[in-house]
Rosetta silent file (secondary structure, phi, psi, omega in degrees, C-alpha in Angstrom):
SEQUENCE: XXXXXXXXXXXXXXXXXXXXXXXXXXXXXXXXXXXXXXXXXXXXXXXXXXXXXXXXXXXXXXXXXXXXXXXXXXXXXXXXXXXXXXXXXXXXXXXXXXXXXXXXXXXXXXXXXXXXXXXXXXXXXXXXXXXXXXXXXXXXXXXXXXXXXXXXXXXXXXXXXXXXXXXXXXXXXXXXXXXXXXXXXXXXXXXXXXXXXXXXXXXXXXXXXXXXXXXXXXXXXXXXXXXXXXXXXXXXXXXXXXX
SCORE:     score description
SCORE:     0.000 S_00000001
   1 L     0.000  142.444  178.035  159.689   55.834  115.108 S_00000001
   2 L   -92.356  125.887  179.331  162.990   57.058  116.475 S_00000001
   3 E   -83.535  124.690  179.394  163.523   60.811  116.037 S_00000001
   4 E   -90.382  -42.455  178.665  167.042   61.637  114.824 S_00000001
   5 E  -132.460  135.142  175.349  166.748   65.424  114.653 S_00000001
   6 E  -132.592  127.029  179.997  164.204   67.668  116.310 S_00000001
   7 E  -116.860  127.435 -178.097  164.151   71.424  115.793 S_00000001
   8 E  -126.730  122.545  172.019  161.909   73.540  118.024 S_00000001
   9 E    55.858   41.777 -173.834  161.116   77.227  117.648 S_00000001
  10 E   -78.697  130.041  174.745  164.275   78.011  115.696 S_00000001
  11 E  -127.277  142.374  178.528  165.021   81.647  114.907 S_00000001
  12 E  -150.000  127.803  176.033  168.009   83.046  113.053 S_00000001
  13 E  -125.564  151.557  167.860  168.739   86.576  111.890 S_00000001
  14 E  -116.816  103.401 -174.791  171.632   88.223  110.093 S_00000001
  15 L    62.426 -124.328 -178.651  171.476   91.832  111.259 S_00000001
  16 L   -89.249   -4.026 -178.197  167.968   93.034  110.458 S_00000001
  17 E   -87.932  113.058 -178.896  167.252   90.120  108.111 S_00000001
  18 E   -89.431  101.951 -168.890  165.120   87.518  109.928 S_00000001
  19 E   -87.863  -41.058  176.889  165.994   84.350  107.993 S_00000001
  20 E  -118.692  127.840 -173.393  164.356   81.589  110.086 S_00000001
  21 E  -118.861   92.262  171.549  161.084   82.396  111.821 S_00000001
  22 E    58.450   51.295 -176.494  160.081   80.022  114.584 S_00000001
  23 E   -84.296  130.988  172.167  160.821   76.823  112.655 S_00000001
  24 E  -131.190  131.674  175.419  159.875   73.468  114.172 S_00000001
  25 E  -162.918  159.887  176.282  160.330   70.114  112.444 S_00000001
  26 E  -125.450  156.276  174.129  161.480   66.565  113.093 S_00000001
  27 E  -127.913  121.092 -177.801  163.428   64.022  111.059 S_00000001
  28 E   -87.544  159.650  176.851  162.769   60.365  111.838 S_00000001
  29 L   -57.039  132.332  177.733  165.256   57.516  111.589 S_00000001
  30 L    68.790   11.031  178.960  165.688   56.322  107.967 S_00000001
  31 L   -88.430  145.408  171.736  163.461   59.129  106.689 S_00000001
  32 E  -110.071  115.829 -179.684  164.344   61.186  103.603 S_00000001
  33 E  -112.717  124.897  175.952  163.117   64.766  103.947 S_00000001
  34 E  -104.631  129.893  175.314  163.440   67.178  101.012 S_00000001
  35 E   -98.610  122.621  179.468  163.349   70.928  101.677 S_00000001
  36 E  -124.064  163.476 -179.542  162.049   72.889   98.697 S_00000001
  37 L   148.389  165.645 -178.676  161.309   76.558   98.119 S_00000001
  38 L   -65.332  160.367  174.359  162.601   79.615   96.303 S_00000001
  39 L   -58.576  139.139  178.987  166.151   80.857   96.855 S_00000001
  40 L    87.786    5.797 -178.534  166.325   82.908  100.025 S_00000001
  41 L   -85.147   -7.618  176.073  163.506   81.070  101.794 S_00000001
  42 L   106.875    3.137 -174.808  165.832   79.839  104.567 S_00000001
  43 H   -61.498  -50.949 -176.791  166.357   76.208  103.520 S_00000001
  44 H   -67.075  -36.732  178.465  170.172   76.206  103.567 S_00000001
  45 H   -64.056  -41.514  177.232  170.299   78.197  106.802 S_00000001
  46 H   -59.615  -45.508 -179.909  167.994   75.655  108.457 S_00000001
  47 H   -61.108  -43.220 -177.404  170.240   72.827  107.263 S_00000001
  48 H   -70.028  -27.540  174.513  173.381   74.590  108.534 S_00000001
  49 H   -71.297  -26.201 -179.048  171.731   75.142  111.927 S_00000001
  50 H   -70.840  -23.671  174.295  171.131   71.376  112.119 S_00000001
  51 L  -123.340   21.074  165.397  174.847   70.717  112.243 S_00000001
  52 L    68.393   23.680  167.766  175.885   73.970  113.921 S_00000001
  53 L   -74.561  -27.981  169.735  177.746   75.588  111.037 S_00000001
  54 L  -117.580  140.720  179.653  175.308   78.414  111.789 S_00000001
  55 L  -101.122  128.870 -178.912  174.312   79.115  115.379 S_00000001
  56 L   -64.544  159.295  172.676  170.650   79.788  116.053 S_00000001
  57 L   -87.808  -38.288  176.789  169.478   82.909  117.881 S_00000001
  58 E  -154.046  166.428 -176.606  166.769   81.037  119.801 S_00000001
  59 E   101.959 -178.610 -178.940  165.078   77.654  119.884 S_00000001
  60 E  -129.816  148.991  170.836  166.509   74.167  120.350 S_00000001
  61 E  -122.244  119.740 -176.784  168.191   71.556  118.181 S_00000001
  62 E  -113.444  122.236  178.906  167.917   68.030  119.563 S_00000001
  63 E  -112.081  124.717  179.178  170.068   65.270  118.060 S_00000001
  64 L    52.963   41.775  173.997  169.271   61.683  119.055 S_00000001
  65 L    81.321    3.707 -177.049  167.057   62.825  121.916 S_00000001
  66 E  -126.859  126.430  179.177  169.610   65.177  123.424 S_00000001
  67 E   -68.675  131.132 -179.708  169.579   68.961  123.176 S_00000001
  68 L   -85.660  129.918  179.218  172.896   70.243  121.852 S_00000001
  69 L  -108.645  107.469 -170.969  174.494   72.961  123.934 S_00000001
  70 L   -66.563  -23.606 -179.711  176.907   74.852  121.703 S_00000001
  71 L   -75.432  -35.723 -170.484  178.835   76.329  124.646 S_00000001
  72 L  -112.462  -18.572 -178.656  179.560   73.032  126.389 S_00000001
  73 L   -89.208  152.233  175.084  179.226   70.251  123.812 S_00000001
  74 L   -80.972  105.713 -174.595  181.988   69.209  121.435 S_00000001
  75 H   -67.353  -27.217  175.623  180.493   70.252  118.103 S_00000001
  76 H   -62.734  -37.319  177.187  182.976   68.110  116.164 S_00000001
  77 H   -65.045  -41.853  178.569  181.505   65.082  117.922 S_00000001
  78 H   -62.051  -42.714 -177.037  177.996   66.219  117.000 S_00000001
  79 H   -69.528  -19.868  173.685  179.060   66.725  113.387 S_00000001
  80 H   -64.883  -34.117  179.389  180.371   63.164  113.256 S_00000001
  81 H   -76.458  -30.092 -173.115  176.767   62.052  113.685 S_00000001
  82 E  -119.863   95.157 -177.618  175.422   64.575  111.192 S_00000001
  83 E   -79.635  157.155 -176.808  177.403   64.578  107.933 S_00000001
  84 E  -137.656  136.933  174.676  177.124   67.368  105.389 S_00000001
  85 E  -120.766  128.192 -172.378  177.560   67.631  101.627 S_00000001
  86 L   -99.679  169.132  176.333  177.758   71.140  100.202 S_00000001
  87 L   -63.346  -42.968  176.319  176.886   72.735   96.893 S_00000001
  88 L  -104.979  142.142 -156.947  180.598   73.329   96.251 S_00000001
  89 L   -75.730  -25.890  178.575  182.711   70.307   96.955 S_00000001
  90 L    54.824   39.119  175.204  185.439   71.757   99.221 S_00000001
  91 L   -82.482  154.045  175.432  187.909   68.985   98.344 S_00000001
  92 L   -78.528  115.309 -173.772  191.602   69.436   99.156 S_00000001
  93 L   -67.273  -25.670 -175.394  193.190   70.062   95.734 S_00000001
  94 L   -90.964    4.012  177.480  196.661   68.899   96.826 S_00000001
  95 L  -115.306  148.649  177.124  195.417   65.510   98.086 S_00000001
  96 E   -68.190  168.929  177.361  194.328   62.529   96.010 S_00000001
  97 H   -55.682  -46.994 -179.969  190.718   61.381   96.000 S_00000001
  98 H   -60.966  -44.201 -179.316  191.590   58.570   98.435 S_00000001
  99 H   -65.072  -35.194  177.121  193.433   60.985  100.764 S_00000001
 100 H   -60.667  -42.190 -177.469  190.469   63.366  100.712 S_00000001
 101 H   -74.455  -30.988 -179.730  188.153   60.628  101.953 S_00000001
 102 H   -76.878  -21.784 -168.120  190.672   59.416  104.572 S_00000001
 103 H   -51.622  -55.584 -174.993  191.378   62.884  105.959 S_00000001
 104 H   -68.504  -45.364  178.261  188.651   63.207  108.605 S_00000001
 105 H   -57.148  -38.020 -178.794  188.731   59.642  109.966 S_00000001
 106 H   -75.164  -48.253 -169.574  192.512   59.921  110.483 S_00000001
 107 H   -91.127  -25.764  179.770  192.760   63.521  111.714 S_00000001
 108 L   -94.122  -43.755 -175.402  189.422   64.044  113.479 S_00000001
 109 L   -95.253  -19.968 -178.011  188.736   60.584  114.894 S_00000001
 110 L    78.186   27.559  179.065  192.315   59.341  115.122 S_00000001
 111 L   -70.159  148.102  176.186  191.596   56.193  113.110 S_00000001
 112 L   -61.192  143.632 -177.859  194.537   54.037  112.054 S_00000001
 113 H   -54.290  -45.888 -176.369  195.811   54.863  108.597 S_00000001
 114 H   -64.261  -39.481 -179.898  195.254   51.297  107.321 S_00000001
 115 H   -69.081  -43.299  179.994  191.655   51.187  108.576 S_00000001
 116 H   -62.551  -37.406 -179.379  190.831   54.617  107.148 S_00000001
 117 H   -65.257  -41.723  178.969  192.317   53.584  103.803 S_00000001
 118 H   -63.037  -46.174 -179.898  190.142   50.455  103.675 S_00000001
 119 H   -62.315  -45.603 -179.130  186.993   52.443  104.538 S_00000001
 120 H   -61.057  -42.432 -179.733  187.838   55.150  101.994 S_00000001
 121 H   -63.620  -43.324  178.563  188.486   52.557   99.303 S_00000001
 122 H   -63.123  -41.206 -177.947  185.173   50.797  100.030 S_00000001
 123 H   -69.973  -35.829  176.884  183.260   54.081   99.951 S_00000001
 124 H   -66.644  -34.397  174.212  184.817   55.135   96.652 S_00000001
 125 H   -63.742  -42.163 -178.435  183.707   51.791   95.230 S_00000001
 126 H   -59.593  -39.167 -179.400  180.227   52.479   96.593 S_00000001
 127 L   -93.652   11.296  172.279  180.010   55.822   94.740 S_00000001
 128 L    77.886   30.999 -176.418  181.483   54.301   91.579 S_00000001
 129 L  -128.944   29.508  178.629  184.940   55.894   91.707 S_00000001
 130 H   -55.115  -34.659 -175.198  187.341   53.041   92.490 S_00000001
 131 H   -78.198   -2.279 -177.582  189.349   53.902   89.388 S_00000001
 132 H  -109.881   10.024 -173.733  189.933   57.489   90.630 S_00000001
 133 L   -51.544  -41.916 -172.820  191.562   56.732   94.009 S_00000001
 134 L  -101.304   13.746  179.776  194.951   58.170   93.075 S_00000001
 135 L   -91.499  151.371  175.372  193.697   61.052   90.950 S_00000001
 136 E   -90.296  150.491 -175.139  193.719   64.664   92.173 S_00000001
 137 H   -53.274  -32.622 -179.658  190.405   66.573   92.306 S_00000001
 138 H   -58.738  -19.463 -178.121  191.473   68.934   89.510 S_00000001
 139 H   -95.424    3.602 -176.349  191.208   66.018   87.072 S_00000001
 140 L  -101.299  155.095  170.727  187.602   65.144   87.998 S_00000001
 141 L   -75.434  166.949  177.748  184.289   66.336   86.585 S_00000001
 142 H   -58.558  -41.096  179.536  181.924   68.205   88.885 S_00000001
 143 H   -64.632  -38.813  177.465  179.756   65.124   89.301 S_00000001
 144 H   -66.395  -41.781  178.667  182.760   63.009   90.259 S_00000001
 145 H   -59.796  -41.712 -177.930  183.906   65.650   92.763 S_00000001
 146 H   -68.094  -34.519  176.902  180.484   65.676   94.372 S_00000001
 147 H   -69.186  -33.740  173.019  180.491   61.883   94.655 S_00000001
 148 H   -63.412  -42.531  179.779  183.914   62.092   96.342 S_00000001
 149 H   -61.340  -37.025  177.203  182.417   64.666   98.731 S_00000001
 150 H   -66.521  -44.690  177.984  179.585   62.226   99.538 S_00000001
 151 H   -60.341  -40.121 -179.355  182.109   59.426  100.172 S_00000001
 152 H   -63.683  -41.849  178.331  184.102   61.796  102.390 S_00000001
 153 H   -65.737  -39.059 -179.458  181.010   62.629  104.486 S_00000001
 154 H   -68.606  -23.625 -177.023  180.140   58.921  104.766 S_00000001
 155 L   -63.018  -22.102  178.014  183.666   58.114  105.972 S_00000001
 156 L   -84.992    3.176  179.934  182.742   59.578  109.370 S_00000001
 157 L    52.875   52.997 -178.345  179.936   57.001  109.608 S_00000001
 158 L   -70.191  158.254  175.133  177.255   59.610  110.251 S_00000001
 159 L   -90.704  -23.003  179.499  173.758   58.680  111.376 S_00000001
 160 E  -134.783  141.743  175.004  172.213   61.503  109.339 S_00000001
 161 E  -116.861  128.775  175.600  173.333   63.054  106.054 S_00000001
 162 E  -105.473  132.341  179.207  172.528   66.670  105.166 S_00000001
 163 E  -121.363  118.986 -179.152  172.738   67.706  101.511 S_00000001
 164 E  -102.577   94.897 -179.366  172.761   71.421  100.673 S_00000001
 165 L    46.301   57.820 -170.448  171.759   71.736   97.008 S_00000001
 166 L   -66.824  -14.424 -178.031  174.287   69.057   96.045 S_00000001
 167 L  -112.322   -0.080 -170.578  173.568   69.284   92.307 S_00000001
 168 L   -73.860  -17.662  178.282  173.047   73.008   91.768 S_00000001
 169 L   -94.317    4.908 -173.526  176.681   73.703   90.831 S_00000001
 170 L   -98.976  150.586  169.960  176.770   70.855   88.299 S_00000001
 171 L   -63.460  145.543 -174.320  176.287   70.812   84.559 S_00000001
 172 H   -51.955  -37.368 -175.726  172.878   69.265   83.774 S_00000001
 173 H   -73.008  -11.056 -179.339  174.313   66.062   82.295 S_00000001
 174 H   -99.101   -8.046 -176.375  176.216   65.363   85.541 S_00000001
 175 H   -62.950  -41.599 -173.466  173.260   65.795   87.905 S_00000001
 176 H   -58.850  -39.057 -176.180  171.940   62.269   87.355 S_00000001
 177 H   -68.132  -33.108  178.516  175.046   60.455   88.617 S_00000001
 178 H   -74.307  -43.782  178.578  174.962   62.347   91.923 S_00000001
 179 H   -62.703  -34.602  178.061  171.213   61.848   92.399 S_00000001
 180 H   -62.867  -43.962  178.003  171.686   58.127   91.660 S_00000001
 181 H   -60.704  -43.292 -179.408  174.271   57.897   94.478 S_00000001
 182 H   -66.655  -38.001  179.278  171.904   59.717   96.845 S_00000001
 183 H   -63.762  -40.879  178.424  169.004   57.496   95.840 S_00000001
 184 H   -62.969  -40.263  177.196  171.070   54.388   96.615 S_00000001
 185 H   -60.612  -44.120  179.986  171.888   55.806  100.054 S_00000001
 186 H   -61.113  -41.876 -178.979  168.188   56.405  100.688 S_00000001
 187 H   -65.310  -28.028  178.085  167.371   52.844   99.641 S_00000001
 188 L   -80.657   -4.367  176.088  169.950   51.566  102.149 S_00000001
 189 L    95.203   17.345  175.726  168.108   53.390  104.925 S_00000001
 190 L   -71.585  133.161  173.402  170.307   56.449  105.463 S_00000001
 191 E   -73.745  127.135 -172.862  168.473   59.272  107.232 S_00000001
 192 E  -137.948  139.973  168.779  168.721   62.272  104.906 S_00000001
 193 E  -122.092  122.559 -170.232  167.704   65.914  104.775 S_00000001
 194 E  -125.233  118.436  168.495  168.114   67.338  101.279 S_00000001
 195 E   -86.205  121.145 -173.078  167.793   70.957  100.156 S_00000001
 196 L  -149.491  150.858  169.421  167.089   70.583   96.456 S_00000001
 197 L  -102.031    1.111 -177.846  165.709   72.184   93.303 S_00000001
 198 L   -86.919   92.125 -174.177  165.405   68.727   91.725 S_00000001
 199 H   -67.614  -32.216  177.942  161.648   68.203   91.990 S_00000001
 200 H   -62.295  -41.578  177.671  161.790   64.816   90.265 S_00000001
 201 H   -62.772  -45.918 -179.652  164.194   63.563   92.948 S_00000001
 202 H   -60.878  -41.386 -179.225  161.955   64.936   95.716 S_00000001
 203 H   -66.501  -37.699 -172.749  158.896   63.256   94.196 S_00000001
 204 H   -84.618  -38.251 -166.809  160.631   59.923   93.729 S_00000001
 205 H  -106.282  -31.470 -173.538  162.883   59.581   96.773 S_00000001
 206 L   -68.613  144.132  166.530  161.514   61.728   99.620 S_00000001
 207 L   -83.105  -31.138 -177.359  159.300   60.302  102.341 S_00000001
 208 E  -146.661  140.222  178.550  158.290   63.852  103.169 S_00000001
 209 E  -116.827  132.939 -179.370  158.611   67.178  101.380 S_00000001
 210 E  -116.074  120.017  178.855  158.787   70.462  103.302 S_00000001
 211 E   -98.586  123.004  179.632  157.992   73.671  101.428 S_00000001
 212 E  -110.096  143.448  175.086  159.570   76.820  102.892 S_00000001
 213 E  -146.205  129.498  174.061  158.769   80.420  102.071 S_00000001
 214 L    53.032   44.112  174.109  160.119   83.579  103.684 S_00000001
 215 L    78.569    8.977 -179.526  161.765   81.769  106.600 S_00000001
 216 E  -128.624  154.750  169.083  158.750   79.661  107.531 S_00000001
 217 E   -83.775  116.651 -176.316  157.524   76.140  106.861 S_00000001
 218 E   -90.042  -39.319 -176.174  154.372   76.738  104.831 S_00000001
 219 E  -158.948  145.854  173.021  153.386   73.149  104.085 S_00000001
 220 E  -146.014  152.891  179.798  154.740   69.636  104.447 S_00000001
 221 E   175.515 -178.957  174.845  153.521   66.217  103.485 S_00000001
 222 L   -63.350  149.260 -175.929  154.127   63.081  101.467 S_00000001
 223 H   -54.281  -44.350 -176.392  155.387   63.889   97.946 S_00000001
 224 H   -63.330  -35.482  179.129  152.245   62.693   96.177 S_00000001
 225 H   -71.428  -49.323 -174.057  150.068   64.878   98.411 S_00000001
 226 H   -67.228  -40.012 -177.460  152.264   67.978   98.299 S_00000001
 227 H   -79.566  -34.056 -173.975  152.966   67.857   94.560 S_00000001
 228 H   -95.191  -27.311 -177.595  149.532   66.728   93.388 S_00000001
 229 L  -143.436   60.955 -179.691  147.200   68.409   95.866 S_00000001
 230 L   -62.388  142.639 -175.254  148.974   71.238   97.699 S_00000001
 231 L   -89.991  -25.864 -172.238  146.800   72.829  100.358 S_00000001
 232 L  -102.102  139.518 -178.063  148.437   76.239  100.506 S_00000001
 233 H   -59.902  -39.289  179.234  148.148   78.873   97.795 S_00000001
 234 H   -62.793  -42.415  178.501  151.861   79.769   98.074 S_00000001
 235 H   -59.780  -45.413 -179.932  152.834   76.119   97.599 S_00000001
 236 H   -57.547  -46.764 -177.301  150.594   75.927   94.512 S_00000001
 237 H   -64.306  -40.797  179.147  152.165   79.048   93.002 S_00000001
 238 H   -63.183  -46.734 -176.944  155.702   77.801   93.666 S_00000001
 239 H   -66.740  -36.896  177.214  155.026   74.379   92.126 S_00000001
 240 H   -62.207  -34.063 -178.523  153.321   75.910   89.079 S_00000001
 241 H   -75.124  -31.143 -172.245  156.450   78.001   88.533 S_00000001
 242 H  -104.296  -18.912 -175.878  158.946   75.123   88.829 S_00000001
 243 L   -94.241    0.000    0.000  157.155   72.048   87.451 S_00000001
């Protein structure tokens, strides 16, 4: 298996709050890894350290076999490989849906306008929003906005996609359409790391589930093992509370 992301001995604090405590984990090519755990357990911080939106205090982050050096490497180049979808969509309100998806390929990569438009159009079709190309984000539902955000991340042709609680800001009836899009990506072989409270999605789609508590990885394994026969008492208590 080819390792896409490797994290070794990662530590991160905010002042006196030690958020990540010596975290080590790998993500293999085409693997879907779901990070679960209570709020405040460090899941989102770990994800943000994987694409350098947060800078670690110690440890290493290796992308595609190469340790990233935040002082000397171009982090925008690194982030092209590792796309990110946030809980809140961060779309440009004054640009149409199509323009939102075209923005990074044109302005970050310097892609020709015509090529970026074709890619954006294809990706909007992929997430089921061809009919919304010329609409502004203010006219979309939360689920539609999140699918635009996924298309926008895909427009950079990343090798890995990180999802930070992509459905937690959505009304319950809109969650399914976003999870369906993510499931299709997984089926196509996209490498994904997903912070989620959607246990059904983790059980169905993940190759591996990682349970975090208090800044540490407590247990990880295949979904059927972790959900049906957790080894750690903390994992058991968490699953009893959420399932």
